[in-house]
């Protein structure tokens, strides 16, 4: 008895850890693979985004002349901002840009997504056509629009000439330039946001829609009570993403830099362009760093508020 | 600017985590706000060793390997054949060189080039930053005497020379012969005054063409092109170290540019590369008269061979005197470079040599590969001997226009910016010229009260 009962126990004792060890290894392997895939992104983020960000907070306390000389000035760079009219005007311009661009881009790209949601002949072509602007660099986008918007002789002037608007200078008139940027930006971004919405729409279970239809829900009701609520996380992502893009993104800098350099008469001088000017035209790199921290703070605040109001776009039942 | 808030790859429906990550990533990107602090990417051609000097420029060796690029390449080759400390060229495209970040970030991180090109508008910024090397001791007296009066002074502080000009670029008004003929105008109608300019431009303006054009994009270049109109009325931004911008001369010059837009005879936005691009604007028929510099002669020669044009001096206000702005880039050496003495020697050899070879090199640059007024008397004589300024627009530039010129002012950004804002506000936003001039003067005054640096002129 002793001999029969004794032997099984050691193997049991051995197998249990062995089994556990095997699953640990698999888990660890998966984790390692995940880390390996993430590493390039994370390292890049750390080296080129996180580290400069931290440094910017430090540099903001120095006067930096652009030739490698630093002198500590405490909060002087922040105090300067109070009397910097140009800063406030550039923040105002950026604000106007954000509150017109974000909703417009949202509506247009959502409408496009609904339009190309169902399969029809030539769908691939239509989707690509809308997405195409997004794969072009913004500098090229700028050049294309510069060409289209040429005063008096451009394609758009020719189109508008019969309406008596052939003389309108979209990029040369302060009251029109910012609006023109909004339109170009929407055109640029709508394809990408359309795809995000399409992906979101794909995740809306067909059964739910069908069920609603059987229950007698109209198309509007199906949209309002089934699709729209399920799209909340997607919508939240789109809004946050395009807000941040509008403040700091490429279209707030590259496009403006290529087309008008902040003109005419500073009408398109966005805050990022202003920071660039401070750093590279005026050589006030410390001040530019301080401005950057303020923009970051504003964005953190905006994103935080959006989180608070939409609970991060989570579903109600989460 | 590596991070973009709009990832190129579309995600699926984002989970909260991706939203967070995307949001934070983009947030973090904003901290860069332009490539502020990513400048650390070391460039091996910066600094160089003690045996090698880097020479950053926007001419060569360029991809098109045009004549100007070749001139730079052969300059380096000639030097390298006879000297131990070699010159290594690095080409930076013009747009990046002029308003990009390459130079700024290099200097900020102590990796600036040993030799580089500088415009008058940037002189004080670099001088006050302590990176300009004194070239005086390397420059022979005969060479110094060979330069036209005023040119070296504009690049000097306390009698020390910090840059050697490679060229003189005066500004004038170009006009299209075809446009004048089409409008039934003759040479007799070429405007001499501002009022005439507005009247003639009116006749030249049509559904597809503007009568006259001045630069509309904000920047150093626009200021540079506007100063002659200020000087015509005897105005100046700064006099004897004090602000003098709030003057009738400034107000009338601001108003003149404003009137060209108000009367709809000038475009609100130039084509191509802007006001200095004669091929895209005048050459394409979009405008009939355009203010630009002497470099446009070479541009038209290569890119619009059959285009017929002429030039006239800037029209003047009633009772005003003729004036033009003399631009032109200079070679400078980095005082904080690896070998500033050798760099100074190279520059004085490249541009200042008075031997036959040196004069010929300068003649080539100023009248063959590019069109300029040569900055040195001996070079002018050599060019004249070859008939470079014997006829046509170049003759007019040298004999009639350049003599009315002043070197481009060297203003630090704090002076240039308020003036730029005043020009822009009046020209394109209908601001009151009197108020704009007063506002700019107030800002310049505030700056001058605390300014510590080389004299502003």
PDB file of C-alpha atoms in Angstrom, chain A residues 69-271:
ATOM      1  CA  UNK A  69      23.607  80.095 -24.541  1.00  0.00           C
ATOM      2  CA  UNK A  70      21.222  79.544 -21.648  1.00  0.00           C
ATOM      3  CA  UNK A  71      20.472  81.812 -18.724  1.00  0.00           C
ATOM      4  CA  UNK A  72      18.007  81.003 -15.973  1.00  0.00           C
ATOM      5  CA  UNK A  73      15.098  83.433 -15.827  1.00  0.00           C
ATOM      6  CA  UNK A  74      12.582  81.625 -13.634  1.00  0.00           C
ATOM      7  CA  UNK A  75       9.009  82.425 -14.587  1.00  0.00           C
ATOM      8  CA  UNK A  76       9.918  85.435 -16.747  1.00  0.00           C
ATOM      9  CA  UNK A  77       8.894  83.667 -19.960  1.00  0.00           C
ATOM     10  CA  UNK A  78       5.459  82.993 -18.486  1.00  0.00           C
ATOM     11  CA  UNK A  79       5.107  86.565 -17.263  1.00  0.00           C
ATOM     12  CA  UNK A  80       5.863  87.844 -20.766  1.00  0.00           C
ATOM     13  CA  UNK A  81       2.765  86.139 -22.078  1.00  0.00           C
ATOM     14  CA  UNK A  82       0.375  88.449 -20.271  1.00  0.00           C
ATOM     15  CA  UNK A  83       1.418  91.383 -22.452  1.00  0.00           C
ATOM     16  CA  UNK A  84       1.931  89.443 -25.653  1.00  0.00           C
ATOM     17  CA  UNK A  85      -0.971  90.572 -27.851  1.00  0.00           C
ATOM     18  CA  UNK A  86       0.217  88.374 -30.657  1.00  0.00           C
ATOM     19  CA  UNK A  87      -0.054  85.282 -28.500  1.00  0.00           C
ATOM     20  CA  UNK A  88      -3.654  86.020 -27.587  1.00  0.00           C
ATOM     21  CA  UNK A  89      -4.527  86.803 -31.151  1.00  0.00           C
ATOM     22  CA  UNK A  90      -2.964  83.549 -32.344  1.00  0.00           C
ATOM     23  CA  UNK A  91      -4.834  81.612 -29.653  1.00  0.00           C
ATOM     24  CA  UNK A  92      -8.044  83.295 -30.740  1.00  0.00           C
ATOM     25  CA  UNK A  93      -7.374  82.375 -34.379  1.00  0.00           C
ATOM     26  CA  UNK A  94      -6.625  78.793 -33.379  1.00  0.00           C
ATOM     27  CA  UNK A  95      -9.822  78.709 -31.297  1.00  0.00           C
ATOM     28  CA  UNK A  96     -11.949  79.909 -34.209  1.00  0.00           C
ATOM     29  CA  UNK A  97     -10.286  77.346 -36.415  1.00  0.00           C
ATOM     30  CA  UNK A  98     -10.988  74.520 -33.956  1.00  0.00           C
ATOM     31  CA  UNK A  99     -14.646  75.341 -33.339  1.00  0.00           C
ATOM     32  CA  UNK A 100     -15.385  75.572 -37.051  1.00  0.00           C
ATOM     33  CA  UNK A 101     -13.161  72.776 -38.313  1.00  0.00           C
ATOM     34  CA  UNK A 102     -13.926  70.028 -35.775  1.00  0.00           C
ATOM     35  CA  UNK A 103     -17.731  69.962 -36.120  1.00  0.00           C
ATOM     36  CA  UNK A 104     -17.618  70.470 -39.873  1.00  0.00           C
ATOM     37  CA  UNK A 105     -15.077  67.681 -40.378  1.00  0.00           C
ATOM     38  CA  UNK A 106     -17.177  65.459 -38.097  1.00  0.00           C
ATOM     39  CA  UNK A 107     -20.426  66.025 -39.962  1.00  0.00           C
ATOM     40  CA  UNK A 108     -18.918  65.764 -43.421  1.00  0.00           C
ATOM     41  CA  UNK A 109     -16.943  62.597 -42.742  1.00  0.00           C
ATOM     42  CA  UNK A 110     -19.834  60.965 -40.907  1.00  0.00           C
ATOM     43  CA  UNK A 111     -22.150  61.777 -43.790  1.00  0.00           C
ATOM     44  CA  UNK A 112     -19.615  60.301 -46.201  1.00  0.00           C
ATOM     45  CA  UNK A 113     -19.327  57.163 -44.088  1.00  0.00           C
ATOM     46  CA  UNK A 114     -23.112  56.699 -44.099  1.00  0.00           C
ATOM     47  CA  UNK A 115     -23.088  57.303 -47.852  1.00  0.00           C
ATOM     48  CA  UNK A 116     -20.481  54.679 -48.671  1.00  0.00           C
ATOM     49  CA  UNK A 117     -21.511  52.302 -45.898  1.00  0.00           C
ATOM     50  CA  UNK A 118     -23.556  49.980 -48.043  1.00  0.00           C
ATOM     51  CA  UNK A 119     -22.169  48.138 -50.968  1.00  0.00           C
ATOM     52  CA  UNK A 120     -22.865  49.469 -54.436  1.00  0.00           C
ATOM     53  CA  UNK A 121     -21.109  49.410 -57.775  1.00  0.00           C
ATOM     54  CA  UNK A 122     -17.917  51.394 -57.797  1.00  0.00           C
ATOM     55  CA  UNK A 123     -17.820  51.647 -53.979  1.00  0.00           C
ATOM     56  CA  UNK A 124     -14.107  50.987 -53.884  1.00  0.00           C
ATOM     57  CA  UNK A 125     -13.439  53.782 -56.291  1.00  0.00           C
ATOM     58  CA  UNK A 126     -15.644  56.223 -54.365  1.00  0.00           C
ATOM     59  CA  UNK A 127     -14.031  55.360 -51.042  1.00  0.00           C
ATOM     60  CA  UNK A 128     -10.537  55.741 -52.495  1.00  0.00           C
ATOM     61  CA  UNK A 129     -11.427  59.072 -54.055  1.00  0.00           C
ATOM     62  CA  UNK A 130     -12.515  60.439 -50.682  1.00  0.00           C
ATOM     63  CA  UNK A 131      -9.499  58.989 -48.915  1.00  0.00           C
ATOM     64  CA  UNK A 132      -6.937  60.050 -51.490  1.00  0.00           C
ATOM     65  CA  UNK A 133      -6.201  63.561 -50.171  1.00  0.00           C
ATOM     66  CA  UNK A 134      -5.105  61.982 -46.897  1.00  0.00           C
ATOM     67  CA  UNK A 135      -2.183  60.094 -48.366  1.00  0.00           C
ATOM     68  CA  UNK A 136      -0.665  63.208 -49.906  1.00  0.00           C
ATOM     69  CA  UNK A 137       1.768  65.241 -47.838  1.00  0.00           C
ATOM     70  CA  UNK A 138       0.306  68.506 -46.601  1.00  0.00           C
ATOM     71  CA  UNK A 139       2.971  70.460 -48.389  1.00  0.00           C
ATOM     72  CA  UNK A 140       1.746  68.969 -51.647  1.00  0.00           C
ATOM     73  CA  UNK A 141      -1.846  69.635 -50.587  1.00  0.00           C
ATOM     74  CA  UNK A 142      -0.794  73.244 -50.069  1.00  0.00           C
ATOM     75  CA  UNK A 143       0.728  73.451 -53.514  1.00  0.00           C
ATOM     76  CA  UNK A 144      -2.339  71.915 -55.141  1.00  0.00           C
ATOM     77  CA  UNK A 145      -4.668  74.395 -53.448  1.00  0.00           C
ATOM     78  CA  UNK A 146      -2.354  77.264 -54.166  1.00  0.00           C
ATOM     79  CA  UNK A 147      -2.686  76.318 -57.805  1.00  0.00           C
ATOM     80  CA  UNK A 148      -6.474  76.026 -57.619  1.00  0.00           C
ATOM     81  CA  UNK A 149      -6.889  79.265 -55.692  1.00  0.00           C
ATOM     82  CA  UNK A 150      -4.712  81.522 -57.829  1.00  0.00           C
ATOM     83  CA  UNK A 151      -6.209  85.004 -57.954  1.00  0.00           C
ATOM     84  CA  UNK A 152      -8.161  85.745 -61.127  1.00  0.00           C
ATOM     85  CA  UNK A 153      -6.735  82.830 -63.116  1.00  0.00           C
ATOM     86  CA  UNK A 154      -7.109  79.774 -60.915  1.00  0.00           C
ATOM     87  CA  UNK A 155      -9.651  76.998 -61.495  1.00  0.00           C
ATOM     88  CA  UNK A 156     -11.817  78.185 -58.625  1.00  0.00           C
ATOM     89  CA  UNK A 157     -11.771  81.791 -59.801  1.00  0.00           C
ATOM     90  CA  UNK A 158     -12.861  80.545 -63.222  1.00  0.00           C
ATOM     91  CA  UNK A 159     -15.696  78.555 -61.671  1.00  0.00           C
ATOM     92  CA  UNK A 160     -16.893  81.541 -59.700  1.00  0.00           C
ATOM     93  CA  UNK A 161     -16.437  84.104 -62.453  1.00  0.00           C
ATOM     94  CA  UNK A 162     -19.988  83.660 -63.847  1.00  0.00           C
ATOM     95  CA  UNK A 163     -21.299  84.549 -60.370  1.00  0.00           C
ATOM     96  CA  UNK A 164     -19.289  87.744 -60.415  1.00  0.00           C
ATOM     97  CA  UNK A 165     -16.856  86.346 -57.859  1.00  0.00           C
ATOM     98  CA  UNK A 166     -13.870  85.854 -60.158  1.00  0.00           C
ATOM     99  CA  UNK A 167     -11.997  88.603 -58.361  1.00  0.00           C
ATOM    100  CA  UNK A 168     -12.227  87.118 -54.885  1.00  0.00           C
ATOM    101  CA  UNK A 169      -8.827  86.304 -53.376  1.00  0.00           C
ATOM    102  CA  UNK A 170      -9.422  83.474 -50.946  1.00  0.00           C
ATOM    103  CA  UNK A 171      -5.927  83.379 -49.523  1.00  0.00           C
ATOM    104  CA  UNK A 172      -5.221  87.100 -49.873  1.00  0.00           C
ATOM    105  CA  UNK A 173      -8.210  88.432 -47.959  1.00  0.00           C
ATOM    106  CA  UNK A 174      -7.935  88.334 -44.175  1.00  0.00           C
ATOM    107  CA  UNK A 175     -11.635  87.673 -43.643  1.00  0.00           C
ATOM    108  CA  UNK A 176     -11.610  84.674 -45.997  1.00  0.00           C
ATOM    109  CA  UNK A 177      -8.226  83.058 -45.441  1.00  0.00           C
ATOM    110  CA  UNK A 178      -9.028  81.172 -42.238  1.00  0.00           C
ATOM    111  CA  UNK A 179     -12.302  79.863 -43.652  1.00  0.00           C
ATOM    112  CA  UNK A 180     -10.421  78.681 -46.703  1.00  0.00           C
ATOM    113  CA  UNK A 181      -8.089  76.733 -44.420  1.00  0.00           C
ATOM    114  CA  UNK A 182     -11.060  75.123 -42.712  1.00  0.00           C
ATOM    115  CA  UNK A 183     -12.393  73.931 -46.051  1.00  0.00           C
ATOM    116  CA  UNK A 184      -9.018  72.616 -47.209  1.00  0.00           C
ATOM    117  CA  UNK A 185      -8.464  70.870 -43.873  1.00  0.00           C
ATOM    118  CA  UNK A 186     -11.868  69.205 -43.994  1.00  0.00           C
ATOM    119  CA  UNK A 187     -11.169  68.066 -47.533  1.00  0.00           C
ATOM    120  CA  UNK A 188      -7.837  66.690 -46.384  1.00  0.00           C
ATOM    121  CA  UNK A 189      -9.090  64.868 -43.309  1.00  0.00           C
ATOM    122  CA  UNK A 190     -12.550  63.683 -44.302  1.00  0.00           C
ATOM    123  CA  UNK A 191     -11.335  60.496 -45.971  1.00  0.00           C
ATOM    124  CA  UNK A 192      -9.469  59.317 -42.909  1.00  0.00           C
ATOM    125  CA  UNK A 193     -12.304  60.131 -40.527  1.00  0.00           C
ATOM    126  CA  UNK A 194     -14.714  58.467 -42.928  1.00  0.00           C
ATOM    127  CA  UNK A 195     -12.723  55.251 -42.613  1.00  0.00           C
ATOM    128  CA  UNK A 196     -12.743  55.484 -38.840  1.00  0.00           C
ATOM    129  CA  UNK A 197     -16.518  55.894 -38.904  1.00  0.00           C
ATOM    130  CA  UNK A 198     -16.866  53.048 -41.383  1.00  0.00           C
ATOM    131  CA  UNK A 199     -14.921  50.791 -39.047  1.00  0.00           C
ATOM    132  CA  UNK A 200     -17.182  51.874 -36.215  1.00  0.00           C
ATOM    133  CA  UNK A 201     -20.296  51.250 -38.288  1.00  0.00           C
ATOM    134  CA  UNK A 202     -19.091  47.786 -39.170  1.00  0.00           C
ATOM    135  CA  UNK A 203     -19.083  46.892 -35.491  1.00  0.00           C
ATOM    136  CA  UNK A 204     -22.756  47.775 -35.089  1.00  0.00           C
ATOM    137  CA  UNK A 205     -24.421  44.344 -34.989  1.00  0.00           C
ATOM    138  CA  UNK A 206     -26.702  43.858 -37.958  1.00  0.00           C
ATOM    139  CA  UNK A 207     -29.099  41.838 -35.738  1.00  0.00           C
ATOM    140  CA  UNK A 208     -29.786  44.855 -33.567  1.00  0.00           C
ATOM    141  CA  UNK A 209     -30.748  46.939 -36.556  1.00  0.00           C
ATOM    142  CA  UNK A 210     -32.883  44.117 -37.942  1.00  0.00           C
ATOM    143  CA  UNK A 211     -34.561  43.628 -34.615  1.00  0.00           C
ATOM    144  CA  UNK A 212     -35.344  47.309 -34.418  1.00  0.00           C
ATOM    145  CA  UNK A 213     -36.758  47.224 -37.907  1.00  0.00           C
ATOM    146  CA  UNK A 214     -39.023  44.295 -37.037  1.00  0.00           C
ATOM    147  CA  UNK A 215     -40.186  46.240 -34.003  1.00  0.00           C
ATOM    148  CA  UNK A 216     -41.281  48.960 -36.411  1.00  0.00           C
ATOM    149  CA  UNK A 217     -38.464  51.477 -35.972  1.00  0.00           C
ATOM    150  CA  UNK A 218     -38.112  53.960 -38.809  1.00  0.00           C
ATOM    151  CA  UNK A 219     -34.762  54.599 -40.499  1.00  0.00           C
ATOM    152  CA  UNK A 220     -34.271  57.695 -38.374  1.00  0.00           C
ATOM    153  CA  UNK A 221     -35.177  55.820 -35.185  1.00  0.00           C
ATOM    154  CA  UNK A 222     -32.782  53.006 -36.066  1.00  0.00           C
ATOM    155  CA  UNK A 223     -30.089  55.564 -36.540  1.00  0.00           C
ATOM    156  CA  UNK A 224     -30.957  57.560 -33.440  1.00  0.00           C
ATOM    157  CA  UNK A 225     -31.430  54.696 -30.989  1.00  0.00           C
ATOM    158  CA  UNK A 226     -29.238  51.915 -32.359  1.00  0.00           C
ATOM    159  CA  UNK A 227     -26.380  53.150 -34.536  1.00  0.00           C
ATOM    160  CA  UNK A 228     -25.638  56.503 -32.942  1.00  0.00           C
ATOM    161  CA  UNK A 229     -25.269  55.247 -29.338  1.00  0.00           C
ATOM    162  CA  UNK A 230     -23.067  52.373 -30.472  1.00  0.00           C
ATOM    163  CA  UNK A 231     -20.825  54.808 -32.303  1.00  0.00           C
ATOM    164  CA  UNK A 232     -20.030  56.804 -29.190  1.00  0.00           C
ATOM    165  CA  UNK A 233     -16.467  55.574 -28.723  1.00  0.00           C
ATOM    166  CA  UNK A 234     -15.720  56.210 -32.397  1.00  0.00           C
ATOM    167  CA  UNK A 235     -17.219  59.693 -32.257  1.00  0.00           C
ATOM    168  CA  UNK A 236     -15.240  60.490 -29.153  1.00  0.00           C
ATOM    169  CA  UNK A 237     -12.025  59.389 -30.809  1.00  0.00           C
ATOM    170  CA  UNK A 238     -12.751  61.453 -33.908  1.00  0.00           C
ATOM    171  CA  UNK A 239     -13.514  64.592 -31.920  1.00  0.00           C
ATOM    172  CA  UNK A 240     -10.473  64.338 -29.664  1.00  0.00           C
ATOM    173  CA  UNK A 241      -8.213  63.441 -32.531  1.00  0.00           C
ATOM    174  CA  UNK A 242      -9.339  66.249 -34.782  1.00  0.00           C
ATOM    175  CA  UNK A 243      -9.296  68.819 -31.979  1.00  0.00           C
ATOM    176  CA  UNK A 244      -5.702  68.017 -31.161  1.00  0.00           C
ATOM    177  CA  UNK A 245      -4.900  67.930 -34.837  1.00  0.00           C
ATOM    178  CA  UNK A 246      -6.493  71.312 -35.374  1.00  0.00           C
ATOM    179  CA  UNK A 247      -4.466  72.919 -32.595  1.00  0.00           C
ATOM    180  CA  UNK A 248      -1.090  71.350 -33.113  1.00  0.00           C
ATOM    181  CA  UNK A 249      -1.378  69.262 -36.208  1.00  0.00           C
ATOM    182  CA  UNK A 250       0.127  69.502 -39.597  1.00  0.00           C
ATOM    183  CA  UNK A 251      -2.682  71.488 -41.154  1.00  0.00           C
ATOM    184  CA  UNK A 252      -2.272  74.153 -38.465  1.00  0.00           C
ATOM    185  CA  UNK A 253       1.359  74.515 -39.433  1.00  0.00           C
ATOM    186  CA  UNK A 254       2.468  72.992 -42.737  1.00  0.00           C
ATOM    187  CA  UNK A 255      -0.489  74.230 -44.705  1.00  0.00           C
ATOM    188  CA  UNK A 256      -0.336  77.734 -43.271  1.00  0.00           C
ATOM    189  CA  UNK A 257       3.406  77.854 -43.713  1.00  0.00           C
ATOM    190  CA  UNK A 258       3.232  76.842 -47.356  1.00  0.00           C
ATOM    191  CA  UNK A 259       0.262  78.976 -48.350  1.00  0.00           C
ATOM    192  CA  UNK A 260       0.288  82.253 -46.425  1.00  0.00           C
ATOM    193  CA  UNK A 261       3.027  82.192 -43.772  1.00  0.00           C
ATOM    194  CA  UNK A 262       0.453  83.389 -41.265  1.00  0.00           C
ATOM    195  CA  UNK A 263      -0.742  86.216 -43.497  1.00  0.00           C
ATOM    196  CA  UNK A 264      -2.548  88.056 -44.932  1.00  0.00           C
ATOM    197  CA  UNK A 265      -2.106  90.556 -42.139  1.00  0.00           C
ATOM    198  CA  UNK A 266      -1.696  87.746 -39.580  1.00  0.00           C
ATOM    199  CA  UNK A 267      -5.165  86.393 -40.244  1.00  0.00           C
ATOM    200  CA  UNK A 268      -3.908  82.801 -40.248  1.00  0.00           C
ATOM    201  CA  UNK A 269      -1.196  83.064 -37.622  1.00  0.00           C
ATOM    202  CA  UNK A 270      -2.026  79.956 -35.603  1.00  0.00           C
ATOM    203  CA  UNK A 271      -0.476  79.349 -32.220  1.00  0.00           C
TER     204      UNK A 271
END
